[in-house]
Short mmCIF file of C-alpha atoms in Angstrom, two decimals:
data_model
loop_
_atom_site.label_atom_id
_atom_site.label_comp_id
_atom_site.label_asym_id
_atom_site.label_seq_id
_atom_site.Cartn_x
_atom_site.Cartn_y
_atom_site.Cartn_z
CA UNK F 253 0.00 0.00 0.00
CA UNK F 254 2.69 2.46 0.91
CA UNK F 255 6.34 2.61 1.66
CA UNK F 256 7.97 4.21 4.64
CA UNK F 257 11.35 5.85 4.45
CA UNK F 258 13.67 3.63 6.42
CA UNK F 259 16.67 5.91 6.72
CA UNK F 260 17.10 8.79 9.11
CA UNK F 261 13.95 8.22 11.14
CA UNK F 262 13.70 7.03 14.71
CA UNK F 263 11.41 4.14 15.61
CA UNK F 264 9.03 6.54 17.36
CA UNK F 265 8.74 8.70 14.24
CA UNK F 266 7.87 5.71 12.05
CA UNK F 267 5.33 4.53 14.61
CA UNK F 268 3.77 8.00 14.70
CA UNK F 269 3.47 8.02 10.89
CA UNK F 270 1.70 4.65 10.95
CA UNK F 271 -0.66 5.81 13.70
CA UNK F 272 -1.53 8.99 11.80
CA UNK F 273 -2.20 6.95 8.67
CA UNK F 274 -4.58 4.66 10.55
CA UNK F 275 -6.28 7.33 12.63
CA UNK F 276 -6.59 10.18 10.14
CA UNK F 277 -5.79 9.29 6.54
CA UNK F 278 -7.54 5.94 6.04
CA UNK F 279 -10.87 7.09 7.59
CA UNK F 280 -10.98 9.86 4.98
CA UNK F 281 -11.20 7.20 2.26
CA UNK F 282 -13.09 4.49 4.16
CA UNK F 283 -15.08 5.89 7.10
CA UNK F 284 -16.58 2.49 7.99
CA UNK F 285 -14.30 0.97 10.66
CA UNK F 286 -15.62 -2.57 10.08
CA UNK F 287 -13.78 -4.42 7.33
CA UNK F 288 -16.00 -5.62 4.48
CA UNK F 289 -14.98 -9.27 4.94
CA UNK F 290 -16.28 -9.17 8.51
CA UNK F 291 -19.65 -8.01 7.16
CA UNK F 292 -19.67 -10.82 4.58
CA UNK F 293 -18.94 -13.40 7.28
CA UNK F 294 -21.69 -12.04 9.54
CA UNK F 295 -24.23 -12.15 6.70
CA UNK F 296 -23.20 -15.58 5.42
CA UNK F 297 -25.65 -18.45 5.67
CA UNK F 298 -24.24 -21.84 6.48
CA UNK F 299 -25.03 -24.52 3.91
#
């Protein structure tokens, strides 16, 4: 999905970038916090 620069950054900085991506960026594109596969499993009917 994306690449993180791996030179010149401290562990804490990389972790902060990942947290910001998950908390702020991804919800802009997919506001539903439940993954679609979880919905499919919940709606599935056993044969």
